[in-house]
Coordinates of C-alpha atoms in Angstrom, one line a residue:
M1 CA 19.4 -2.5 -16.1
D2 CA 18.1 -0.7 -19.2
A3 CA 18.1 3.1 -19.7
A4 CA 14.3 3.3 -19.2
T5 CA 14.6 1.8 -15.7
T6 CA 17.5 4.1 -14.9
D7 CA 15.7 7.2 -16.0
A8 CA 12.6 6.2 -14.1
Q9 CA 14.6 5.5 -10.9
E10 CA 16.3 8.9 -11.2
Y11 CA 12.9 10.5 -11.7
M12 CA 11.4 8.8 -8.6
L13 CA 14.5 9.6 -6.5
S14 CA 14.4 13.2 -7.5
R15 CA 10.7 13.4 -6.7
D16 CA 10.7 11.7 -3.4
F17 CA 14.2 12.6 -2.1
P18 CA 14.4 16.3 -1.2
T19 CA 18.2 16.3 -1.0
N20 CA 20.9 14.9 -3.2
D21 CA 22.6 13.2 -0.3
Y22 CA 21.4 9.7 -1.4
T23 CA 23.4 7.6 -3.8
Y24 CA 21.4 5.5 -6.3
F25 CA 20.9 1.9 -5.3
Y26 CA 21.2 -0.5 -8.2
G27 CA 22.8 -3.5 -6.5
K28 CA 20.9 -6.2 -4.7
Q29 CA 21.5 -6.8 -1.0
Q30 CA 22.1 -10.4 0.1
I31 CA 20.0 -10.4 3.2
N32 CA 18.2 -13.5 4.3
S33 CA 14.9 -13.4 6.2
Q34 CA 15.4 -13.6 10.0
P35 CA 13.7 -16.1 12.2
N36 CA 10.6 -14.7 14.0
H37 CA 9.2 -15.9 17.2
H38 CA 6.1 -13.7 17.2
L39 CA 4.2 -15.3 14.3
P40 CA 3.2 -18.9 13.8
P41 CA 5.5 -20.9 11.4
P42 CA 4.1 -21.7 7.9
P43 CA 3.2 -25.2 6.8
A44 CA 6.2 -27.1 5.4
T45 CA 4.3 -27.8 2.2
T46 CA 3.5 -24.2 1.4
I47 CA 4.2 -23.1 -2.2
M48 CA 5.3 -19.5 -2.7
P49 CA 3.4 -18.2 -5.7
V50 CA 4.7 -15.5 -8.1
F51 CA 2.8 -13.8 -10.9
K52 CA 4.2 -11.7 -13.8
V53 CA 2.3 -8.6 -14.8
P54 CA 2.9 -6.7 -18.0
F55 CA 3.4 -3.3 -16.3
N56 CA 5.2 -2.1 -13.2
G57 CA 3.5 -3.1 -10.0
Y58 CA 2.2 -0.3 -7.8
S59 CA -0.2 -1.8 -5.2
V60 CA -1.4 -5.2 -4.0
K61 CA -4.5 -5.8 -1.8
F62 CA -5.9 -9.0 -0.4
S63 CA -9.7 -9.5 -0.6
P64 CA -11.4 -9.1 2.8
F65 CA -13.9 -11.8 1.6
Y66 CA -11.9 -14.5 -0.1
E67 CA -8.6 -15.7 1.2
S68 CA -7.5 -16.7 -2.3
Q69 CA -8.2 -13.4 -4.1
L70 CA -6.1 -10.3 -4.4
A71 CA -6.1 -7.2 -6.6
V72 CA -3.0 -5.6 -8.1
A73 CA -2.6 -2.1 -9.5
T74 CA 0.0 -1.6 -12.3
A75 CA 1.3 1.2 -14.4
Q76 CA 3.3 1.3 -17.7
N77 CA 6.7 3.0 -17.9
F78 CA 7.1 3.2 -14.1
G79 CA 3.9 5.3 -13.8
I80 CA 5.5 8.3 -15.6
L81 CA 3.6 7.9 -18.9
G82 CA 1.4 5.3 -20.5
N83 CA -1.4 2.9 -19.7
G84 CA -2.4 1.0 -16.6
R85 CA -4.1 -2.2 -15.7
L86 CA -6.0 -3.5 -12.7
H87 CA -5.5 -7.3 -12.2
V88 CA -7.6 -9.6 -10.0
L89 CA -5.7 -12.7 -9.2
Q90 CA -6.6 -16.1 -7.7
L91 CA -4.4 -18.2 -5.6
S92 CA -4.5 -22.0 -6.1
P93 CA -7.2 -23.6 -3.9
S94 CA -4.5 -26.0 -2.7
P95 CA -1.2 -24.3 -1.7
A96 CA 0.5 -27.7 -2.0
N97 CA -0.5 -28.0 -5.7
P98 CA 2.7 -27.4 -7.7
G99 CA 0.6 -26.5 -10.8
Q100 CA -0.4 -22.9 -11.5
P101 CA -0.2 -21.2 -8.1
I102 CA -1.7 -17.9 -9.3
S103 CA -4.1 -17.3 -12.1
E104 CA -5.8 -14.2 -13.4
I105 CA -9.6 -14.0 -12.8
S106 CA -10.0 -10.7 -14.6
S107 CA -8.2 -7.5 -15.7
F108 CA -9.2 -4.0 -16.6
D109 CA -7.2 -1.7 -18.8
T110 CA -7.0 2.1 -18.3
A111 CA -5.5 4.8 -20.5
D112 CA -3.4 6.0 -17.5
G113 CA -1.5 4.2 -14.8
V114 CA -3.3 2.7 -11.8
Y115 CA -1.4 3.7 -8.6
D116 CA -3.6 2.0 -5.9
C117 CA -6.7 -0.1 -5.4
C118 CA -8.9 -1.2 -2.5
W119 CA -11.7 -3.7 -2.1
S120 CA -15.1 -2.7 -0.9
E121 CA -15.9 -3.8 2.6
S122 CA -19.6 -4.5 1.8
H123 CA -19.6 -5.9 -1.8
D124 CA -17.3 -8.8 -2.5
S125 CA -17.0 -8.0 -6.2
L126 CA -16.4 -4.2 -6.0
I127 CA -12.9 -2.7 -6.3
V128 CA -11.9 1.0 -6.3
A129 CA -8.9 2.1 -8.3
A130 CA -6.8 5.3 -8.1
V131 CA -5.8 6.4 -11.6
A132 CA -3.1 8.8 -12.8
D133 CA -5.6 10.9 -14.9
G134 CA -7.1 12.2 -11.6
S135 CA -10.0 9.8 -11.7
V136 CA -11.3 7.2 -9.2
K137 CA -12.8 4.2 -11.0
L138 CA -15.1 1.5 -9.6
Y139 CA -15.1 -2.0 -11.0
D140 CA -17.6 -4.8 -10.5
L141 CA -16.2 -8.3 -11.0
S142 CA -19.7 -9.8 -11.4
L143 CA -20.1 -7.8 -14.6
P144 CA -18.3 -8.4 -17.9
P145 CA -15.2 -6.3 -18.7
T146 CA -17.2 -4.4 -21.3
A147 CA -19.6 -3.2 -18.6
N148 CA -16.7 -1.8 -16.5
P149 CA -15.8 0.6 -15.0
I150 CA -19.3 1.0 -13.5
R151 CA -18.3 4.5 -12.4
S152 CA -15.5 7.0 -13.1
L153 CA -15.3 9.8 -10.6
Q154 CA -13.4 12.7 -12.0
E155 CA -12.8 15.5 -9.5
H156 CA -9.2 15.5 -8.6
T157 CA -7.0 17.8 -10.7
R158 CA -3.9 15.7 -10.5
E159 CA -2.9 12.0 -10.1
V160 CA -4.9 10.0 -7.5
H161 CA -2.2 8.3 -5.4
S162 CA -4.2 6.2 -2.9
V163 CA -7.7 4.9 -2.1
D164 CA -8.9 3.4 1.2
Y165 CA -12.3 1.9 2.1
N166 CA -14.0 2.6 5.4
V167 CA -13.8 -0.7 7.4
V168 CA -16.3 0.4 10.1
R169 CA -19.1 2.0 8.2
K170 CA -18.4 0.1 5.0
D171 CA -20.2 2.5 2.7
S172 CA -17.6 5.1 2.0
F173 CA -14.0 5.5 0.8
L174 CA -11.2 8.1 0.6
S175 CA -9.0 9.2 -2.3
S176 CA -5.8 11.2 -1.9
S177 CA -4.1 13.1 -4.7
W178 CA -1.1 15.0 -5.8
D179 CA -3.5 18.0 -6.0
D180 CA -2.9 18.2 -2.2
T181 CA -6.5 17.1 -1.3
V182 CA -8.4 14.2 0.2
K183 CA -11.9 13.4 -1.0
L184 CA -14.6 11.4 0.7
W185 CA -17.0 9.3 -1.5
T186 CA -19.9 6.9 -1.2
V187 CA -20.6 4.3 -3.9
D188 CA -24.1 5.6 -4.6
R189 CA -23.2 9.3 -5.3
P190 CA -21.7 10.6 -8.5
S191 CA -19.8 13.4 -6.7
S192 CA -17.7 13.5 -3.6
V193 CA -19.3 14.1 -0.2
R194 CA -16.5 16.4 1.0
T195 CA -13.0 17.6 0.1
F196 CA -10.4 18.0 2.8
K197 CA -7.8 20.6 1.9
E198 CA -5.1 21.5 4.4
H199 CA -2.0 19.8 3.2
A200 CA 0.5 22.0 1.4
Y201 CA 1.8 19.3 -0.9
C202 CA 0.9 15.9 -2.4
V203 CA -1.2 13.6 -0.2
Y204 CA 0.3 10.2 -0.7
S205 CA -1.8 8.1 1.7
T206 CA -4.9 7.9 3.8
A207 CA -6.1 5.3 6.3
W208 CA -9.4 5.0 8.1
N209 CA -9.3 4.3 11.8
P210 CA -10.2 0.7 12.5
R211 CA -12.8 1.5 15.2
H212 CA -14.1 5.0 14.6
A213 CA -16.1 5.3 11.5
D214 CA -15.6 9.1 11.1
V215 CA -11.8 9.3 11.8
F216 CA -9.0 8.9 9.3
A217 CA -5.4 9.9 8.9
S218 CA -3.5 11.3 5.9
A219 CA 0.2 11.4 5.0
S220 CA 1.7 14.1 2.9
G221 CA 4.8 15.4 1.2
D222 CA 4.5 18.5 3.4
C223 CA 6.2 16.3 6.1
T224 CA 3.0 16.1 8.2
A225 CA 0.4 13.5 9.0
R226 CA -3.0 14.8 10.0
I227 CA -5.9 13.2 11.9
W228 CA -9.4 14.1 10.7
D229 CA -12.9 13.6 11.9
V230 CA -15.4 14.0 9.1
R231 CA -17.8 15.6 11.5
E232 CA -15.4 18.5 12.2
P233 CA -14.7 21.4 9.9
A234 CA -10.9 21.0 10.0
S235 CA -8.3 18.4 10.9
T236 CA -8.2 17.6 14.6
M237 CA -4.5 17.0 14.9
I238 CA -1.3 17.7 13.0
L239 CA 1.7 15.4 13.5
P240 CA 5.0 17.0 12.4
A241 CA 6.1 13.4 12.0
H242 CA 9.2 13.6 9.8
E243 CA 11.6 16.1 8.4
F244 CA 11.1 14.7 4.9
E245 CA 8.1 13.6 2.8
I246 CA 5.7 11.1 4.4
L247 CA 4.7 8.5 1.9
S248 CA 2.4 6.2 3.9
C249 CA 0.5 5.8 7.1
D250 CA -1.6 3.1 8.8
W251 CA -3.5 2.6 12.1
N252 CA -2.8 -0.2 14.6
K253 CA -5.7 -2.6 14.3
Y254 CA -5.8 -3.3 18.0
D255 CA -5.2 0.2 19.4
D256 CA -7.2 2.9 17.7
C257 CA -4.8 5.6 19.1
V258 CA -1.6 4.2 17.6
I259 CA -0.5 5.1 14.0
A260 CA 2.6 4.4 12.0
T261 CA 4.1 6.8 9.4
A262 CA 6.7 6.0 6.7
S263 CA 9.0 8.5 5.2
V264 CA 11.6 9.4 2.6
D265 CA 14.0 9.7 5.5
K266 CA 14.1 5.8 5.5
S267 CA 12.4 5.5 8.9
I268 CA 9.1 4.3 10.2
K269 CA 7.7 6.1 13.3
V270 CA 5.0 4.8 15.6
W271 CA 2.8 7.4 17.3
D272 CA 0.3 7.4 20.1
V273 CA -2.1 10.3 19.3
R274 CA -2.9 10.8 23.0
S275 CA 0.7 11.9 23.5
F276 CA 2.3 12.6 20.2
R277 CA 5.2 14.9 20.9
V278 CA 7.6 11.9 20.9
P279 CA 7.1 8.8 18.9
V280 CA 6.5 5.5 20.6
A281 CA 9.1 3.9 18.4
V282 CA 11.4 4.7 15.5
L283 CA 12.2 1.8 13.2
N284 CA 15.4 2.1 11.2
G285 CA 16.7 -0.5 8.8
H286 CA 15.6 0.4 5.3
G287 CA 18.3 1.8 3.0
Y288 CA 16.0 4.2 1.1
A289 CA 12.6 5.8 1.2
V290 CA 9.9 3.6 2.9
R291 CA 7.1 3.5 0.4
K292 CA 4.4 1.6 2.3
V293 CA 3.6 0.7 5.9
K294 CA 0.9 -1.8 7.0
F295 CA -0.1 -2.9 10.5
S296 CA -0.8 -6.6 10.9
P297 CA -4.5 -7.5 11.2
H298 CA -3.5 -10.3 13.6
R299 CA -0.7 -9.0 15.8
G300 CA -1.0 -5.6 17.3
S301 CA 2.7 -4.8 17.4
V302 CA 3.7 -6.2 14.0
I303 CA 4.2 -3.9 11.0
A304 CA 5.1 -4.7 7.3
S305 CA 6.9 -2.2 5.1
C306 CA 8.4 -2.0 1.7
S307 CA 11.0 0.4 0.3
Y308 CA 12.9 1.7 -2.7
D309 CA 15.8 -0.4 -1.3
M310 CA 13.9 -3.4 -2.9
T311 CA 13.1 -5.1 0.3
V312 CA 10.0 -6.0 2.4
C313 CA 10.6 -5.8 6.2
L314 CA 8.6 -7.1 9.1
W315 CA 8.9 -5.3 12.5
D316 CA 7.7 -5.7 16.0
Y317 CA 7.9 -2.2 17.5
M318 CA 7.4 -3.5 21.0
V319 CA 10.6 -5.4 21.3
E320 CA 14.2 -4.1 21.3
D321 CA 15.3 -5.9 18.1
A322 CA 12.4 -4.6 16.2
L323 CA 13.4 -6.0 12.7
I324 CA 12.0 -9.5 12.7
G325 CA 12.1 -10.3 9.0
R326 CA 13.7 -9.0 5.8
Y327 CA 12.9 -10.2 2.3
D328 CA 15.0 -9.1 -0.8
H329 CA 13.1 -11.0 -3.5
H330 CA 12.3 -8.0 -5.7
T331 CA 14.9 -6.7 -8.2
E332 CA 13.4 -3.2 -8.5
F333 CA 11.7 -0.7 -6.2
T334 CA 9.2 -2.5 -4.0
V335 CA 6.2 -0.2 -3.7
G336 CA 3.3 -2.4 -2.6
V337 CA 2.8 -4.7 0.3
D338 CA -0.2 -6.2 2.1
M339 CA -1.1 -8.7 4.9
S340 CA -4.1 -11.0 4.6
V341 CA -6.9 -10.4 7.0
L342 CA -8.1 -14.0 6.5
V343 CA -4.8 -16.0 6.7
E344 CA -2.4 -15.1 9.5
G345 CA 1.2 -14.5 8.3
L346 CA 0.3 -14.4 4.6
L347 CA 1.9 -11.5 2.8
A348 CA 1.9 -10.1 -0.8
S349 CA 4.2 -7.6 -2.5
T350 CA 4.7 -6.0 -5.8
G351 CA 7.2 -3.7 -7.4
W352 CA 8.7 -2.2 -10.5
D353 CA 10.1 -5.6 -11.5
E354 CA 6.6 -6.5 -12.7
L355 CA 6.3 -9.3 -10.2
V356 CA 3.7 -10.2 -7.6
Y357 CA 4.8 -12.4 -4.8
V358 CA 2.6 -14.2 -2.2
W359 CA 4.2 -16.0 0.7
Q360 CA 4.0 -17.0 4.4
H361 CA 6.2 -15.1 6.8
G362 CA 9.4 -17.1 7.4
M363 CA 9.5 -18.6 4.0
D364 CA 11.6 -17.4 1.0
P365 CA 9.1 -15.8 -1.5
R366 CA 11.2 -17.2 -4.3
A367 CA 10.9 -20.8 -3.1
P368 CA 9.8 -23.1 -5.9

């Protein structure tokens, strides 16, 4: 491991870990994925694609329109300083084809790192990117690279850490920032519709409710998650969810009252907002901060997560042995994970090792 990687890891650990009780994790755990009886087995002929990007991976998102497309947000020098690039990748039309499993459709360069991205829910060629210079950029794949970005929205005063598109109304999206705010945008407006400012520290993640068009959640370094209704003047609920920074949140796609939070304390907690004083479940198993959490779009009780311990985990929070799969294919911090809406059991991950993996649950992501 080179000095640059070491310095960047120390930087991230010092940012996200509020105490010095954690030792640095440079080794690689030898943990094999566990069998899972809750998801269908993948086809025996499935090829596990991998794609090398030039910068450190930060986020990966499957297209909600095309099962073979995904977007990847990347940043140079571990996101501390340097350029960024948004990649749009294409999976092979035939998973059994041993040729080029992943190819690049397009890419867009930025002067600063790209920390997150999301697809429009109404336009199949539109992607929103969260950029380290405080901007939110919109890209249209139907236009040539020279015509992009089609819009650069510059209101945040610090890095934009996440973006999330409204899956119900399909005409608006959220951005969250290290300036402690969340902003609501629509594609047709050059300025934000509203700014939500209650958090006392960086807002790392937002997630729209899957059924209620006006409701979303936010996760912050102030150790709280908040529930918001855009029709109300203030947040409608505050969850003191963890004792350390909360890095991610997501709603259950089949129960609009259930939300998961992921924290620097290495745990994932599942909450029912109708009775939120005690979590429904606490999922322990990661060795370091949990960077991203994502509910399955196909199975209500299944959650995917990724961590600074370099692993991707799958959980079923409704069973006693909640950890149903662990993958250790990355060799640096794993910071992005997603589950395909269109193909059940298909996962993607990216990390600081500059690799993007796509695989079916139950298979080794490194399989040739």
